mmCIF file of C-alpha atoms in Angstrom:
data_model
loop_
_atom_site.group_PDB
_atom_site.id
_atom_site.type_symbol
_atom_site.label_atom_id
_atom_site.label_comp_id
_atom_site.label_asym_id
_atom_site.label_seq_id
_atom_site.Cartn_x
_atom_site.Cartn_y
_atom_site.Cartn_z
ATOM 1 C CA MET R 24 8.995 -40.794 72.044
ATOM 2 C CA ALA R 25 8.411 -36.877 71.017
ATOM 3 C CA SER R 26 5.320 -35.095 72.080
ATOM 4 C CA PRO R 27 3.481 -33.682 69.881
ATOM 5 C CA GLU R 28 4.214 -30.212 70.707
ATOM 6 C CA GLU R 29 8.320 -31.071 69.430
ATOM 7 C CA MET R 30 6.251 -32.636 66.495
ATOM 8 C CA TYR R 31 5.101 -29.865 63.750
ATOM 9 C CA GLN R 32 2.699 -29.888 61.013
ATOM 10 C CA CYS R 33 3.410 -28.985 57.385
ATOM 11 C CA GLN R 34 0.265 -26.268 56.770
ATOM 12 C CA MET R 35 0.378 -26.086 53.244
ATOM 13 C CA VAL R 36 -3.231 -27.253 50.892
ATOM 14 C CA ASN R 37 -2.714 -31.044 51.144
ATOM 15 C CA CYS R 38 0.117 -31.063 52.189
ATOM 16 C CA GLY R 39 0.413 -31.836 56.244
ATOM 17 C CA PHE R 40 3.551 -33.668 56.368
ATOM 18 C CA ILE R 41 4.899 -34.336 60.128
ATOM 19 C CA TYR R 42 8.144 -33.489 61.078
ATOM 20 C CA ASN R 43 8.926 -36.374 63.942
ATOM 21 C CA PRO R 44 12.056 -35.525 65.820
ATOM 22 C CA ASP R 45 12.232 -39.086 66.004
ATOM 23 C CA LYS R 46 12.759 -40.216 62.772
ATOM 24 C CA GLY R 47 14.562 -37.107 60.718
ATOM 25 C CA ASP R 48 14.233 -36.367 57.471
ATOM 26 C CA ARG R 49 16.071 -38.717 55.295
ATOM 27 C CA LYS R 50 15.184 -36.830 52.386
ATOM 28 C CA GLY R 51 17.172 -33.563 53.309
ATOM 29 C CA LYS R 52 19.206 -35.828 55.138
ATOM 30 C CA ILE R 53 17.957 -34.732 59.273
ATOM 31 C CA LYS R 54 19.410 -36.945 61.267
ATOM 32 C CA LYS R 55 17.063 -38.637 64.239
ATOM 33 C CA GLY R 56 16.352 -36.692 66.943
ATOM 34 C CA THR R 57 17.242 -32.894 65.341
ATOM 35 C CA GLN R 58 14.748 -30.690 66.877
ATOM 36 C CA PHE R 59 12.502 -28.667 64.731
ATOM 37 C CA LYS R 60 14.106 -25.364 65.937
ATOM 38 C CA ASP R 61 17.086 -26.699 65.690
ATOM 39 C CA LEU R 62 16.695 -27.064 61.299
ATOM 40 C CA PRO R 63 18.949 -25.439 59.169
ATOM 41 C CA ASP R 64 16.631 -22.580 58.174
ATOM 42 C CA ASP R 65 16.772 -23.755 54.527
ATOM 43 C CA TRP R 66 15.084 -26.482 54.979
ATOM 44 C CA ARG R 67 11.791 -27.733 52.926
ATOM 45 C CA CYS R 68 9.078 -29.891 53.268
ATOM 46 C CA PRO R 69 10.205 -33.008 51.656
ATOM 47 C CA VAL R 70 6.584 -33.328 50.258
ATOM 48 C CA CYS R 71 5.471 -30.129 48.761
ATOM 49 C CA GLY R 72 8.706 -27.167 49.538
ATOM 50 C CA ALA R 73 7.065 -25.831 51.786
ATOM 51 C CA SER R 74 9.683 -23.363 54.044
ATOM 52 C CA LYS R 75 9.848 -24.173 57.887
ATOM 53 C CA LYS R 76 7.056 -21.190 57.988
ATOM 54 C CA ALA R 77 4.998 -23.576 56.468
ATOM 55 C CA PHE R 78 4.466 -25.327 59.635
ATOM 56 C CA ARG R 79 2.702 -25.984 62.993
ATOM 57 C CA PRO R 80 3.191 -27.855 66.017
ATOM 58 C CA LEU R 81 0.869 -30.370 66.833
ATOM 59 C CA ALA R 82 0.231 -29.172 70.283
ATOM 60 C CA GLY R 83 0.799 -26.007 72.950
ATOM 61 C CA PRO R 84 1.152 -22.510 72.251
ATOM 62 C CA GLY R 85 1.404 -21.666 68.183
ATOM 63 C CA SER R 86 -0.706 -24.841 67.444
ATOM 64 C CA VAL R 87 -3.539 -24.873 65.208
ATOM 65 C CA HIS R 88 -5.764 -25.903 67.889
ATOM 66 C CA ALA R 89 -3.980 -23.339 70.622
ATOM 67 C CA GLU R 90 -4.734 -20.358 67.439
ATOM 68 C CA ASN R 91 -9.136 -21.655 67.049
ATOM 69 C CA ALA R 92 -9.364 -21.443 71.158
ATOM 70 C CA MET R 93 -7.993 -18.013 70.501
ATOM 71 C CA LYS R 94 -10.476 -16.926 68.097
ATOM 72 C CA THR R 95 -13.443 -18.753 70.158
ATOM 73 C CA GLU R 96 -12.383 -16.461 72.880
ATOM 74 C CA GLU R 97 -11.492 -13.157 70.788
ATOM 75 C CA THR R 98 -14.429 -10.880 70.255
ATOM 76 C CA ASP R 99 -15.053 -8.374 66.651
ATOM 77 C CA THR R 100 -15.038 -4.973 69.488
ATOM 78 C CA GLU R 101 -11.159 -6.514 70.156
ATOM 79 C CA GLY R 102 -10.200 -6.157 66.244
ATOM 80 C CA ALA R 103 -12.825 -3.292 65.196
ATOM 81 C CA ALA R 104 -10.877 -1.187 68.386
ATOM 82 C CA THR R 105 -7.072 -1.936 67.333
ATOM 83 C CA GLY R 106 -8.389 -2.433 62.890
ATOM 84 C CA MET R 107 -5.046 -5.011 62.578
ATOM 85 C CA LYS R 108 -7.297 -8.306 61.137
ATOM 86 C CA LYS R 109 -5.414 -10.870 60.014
ATOM 87 C CA TYR R 110 -5.735 -12.053 56.591
ATOM 88 C CA ARG R 111 -5.019 -15.909 55.623
ATOM 89 C CA CYS R 112 -3.029 -17.149 51.446
ATOM 90 C CA ASP R 113 -6.153 -18.471 49.877
ATOM 91 C CA ILE R 114 -2.842 -20.236 48.271
ATOM 92 C CA CYS R 115 -1.790 -21.998 50.667
ATOM 93 C CA GLY R 116 -3.146 -21.168 54.059
ATOM 94 C CA TYR R 117 0.049 -18.958 55.375
ATOM 95 C CA VAL R 118 -2.005 -15.564 57.578
ATOM 96 C CA TYR R 119 -0.756 -12.742 57.781
ATOM 97 C CA ASP R 120 -0.637 -11.501 61.426
ATOM 98 C CA PRO R 121 0.211 -7.462 61.232
ATOM 99 C CA ALA R 122 1.049 -8.168 65.027
ATOM 100 C CA GLU R 123 4.160 -9.970 64.167
ATOM 101 C CA GLY R 124 4.121 -7.990 60.609
ATOM 102 C CA ASP R 125 6.726 -10.497 58.431
ATOM 103 C CA ASP R 126 10.287 -10.464 59.510
ATOM 104 C CA ALA R 127 11.846 -11.477 56.060
ATOM 105 C CA ALA R 128 9.941 -9.217 54.372
ATOM 106 C CA GLY R 129 11.192 -6.607 56.039
ATOM 107 C CA ILE R 130 7.401 -5.779 57.229
ATOM 108 C CA ALA R 131 7.624 -4.474 60.549
ATOM 109 C CA ALA R 132 5.373 -5.627 63.361
ATOM 110 C CA GLY R 133 2.369 -3.285 63.616
ATOM 111 C CA THR R 134 1.940 -3.020 60.237
ATOM 112 C CA ALA R 135 -1.951 -3.821 59.194
ATOM 113 C CA PHE R 136 -2.479 -6.437 55.979
ATOM 114 C CA GLU R 137 -4.348 -2.631 53.665
ATOM 115 C CA ASP R 138 -0.260 -0.834 54.800
ATOM 116 C CA LEU R 139 1.377 -3.793 52.926
ATOM 117 C CA PRO R 140 3.406 -2.442 49.079
ATOM 118 C CA ASP R 141 1.144 -4.028 46.097
ATOM 119 C CA ASP R 142 3.471 -5.764 45.370
ATOM 120 C CA TYR R 143 4.157 -7.434 48.537
ATOM 121 C CA GLU R 144 4.211 -11.614 47.965
ATOM 122 C CA CYS R 145 3.043 -14.289 51.085
ATOM 123 C CA PRO R 146 6.534 -15.357 52.263
ATOM 124 C CA VAL R 147 5.554 -19.193 51.846
ATOM 125 C CA CYS R 148 4.361 -19.733 48.095
ATOM 126 C CA GLY R 149 4.741 -16.340 46.708
ATOM 127 C CA ALA R 150 1.334 -15.830 45.682
ATOM 128 C CA GLY R 151 0.243 -11.662 45.765
ATOM 129 C CA LYS R 152 -1.707 -10.049 47.724
ATOM 130 C CA ASP R 153 -4.825 -9.891 45.507
ATOM 131 C CA GLU R 154 -4.824 -13.943 46.742
ATOM 132 C CA PHE R 155 -5.308 -13.095 50.592
ATOM 133 C CA SER R 156 -9.011 -13.155 52.341
ATOM 134 C CA GLU R 157 -9.612 -11.628 55.397
ATOM 135 C CA VAL R 158 -9.726 -13.853 58.139
#
């Protein structure tokens, strides 16, 4: 039986599909036992069609719960000192983190949201830069 750390949930609004390696993905022809990290790069959520970037583990590092716990530990002075605030896509919930950048779009780590090109689009749903709100 797969542990919560091995299961990934789609973060798209109104989706919530959970990829369970014990079940695989019949629609996507993914065999049982295939770990999330081993899914093809072009694999899509069988419910809403979101890319792998829209998924987070149910538990452990990188999970929604771990991110929420980290937010409560952070202080406002840390964010203000770096000037690097995160922004969430209002359409799908993707979070642009300046510390990570956006490799797929050629955005280097350390690039502030304000410094993104005007034509920047959400890597998950394609929403424009004006569809993001500060986290």
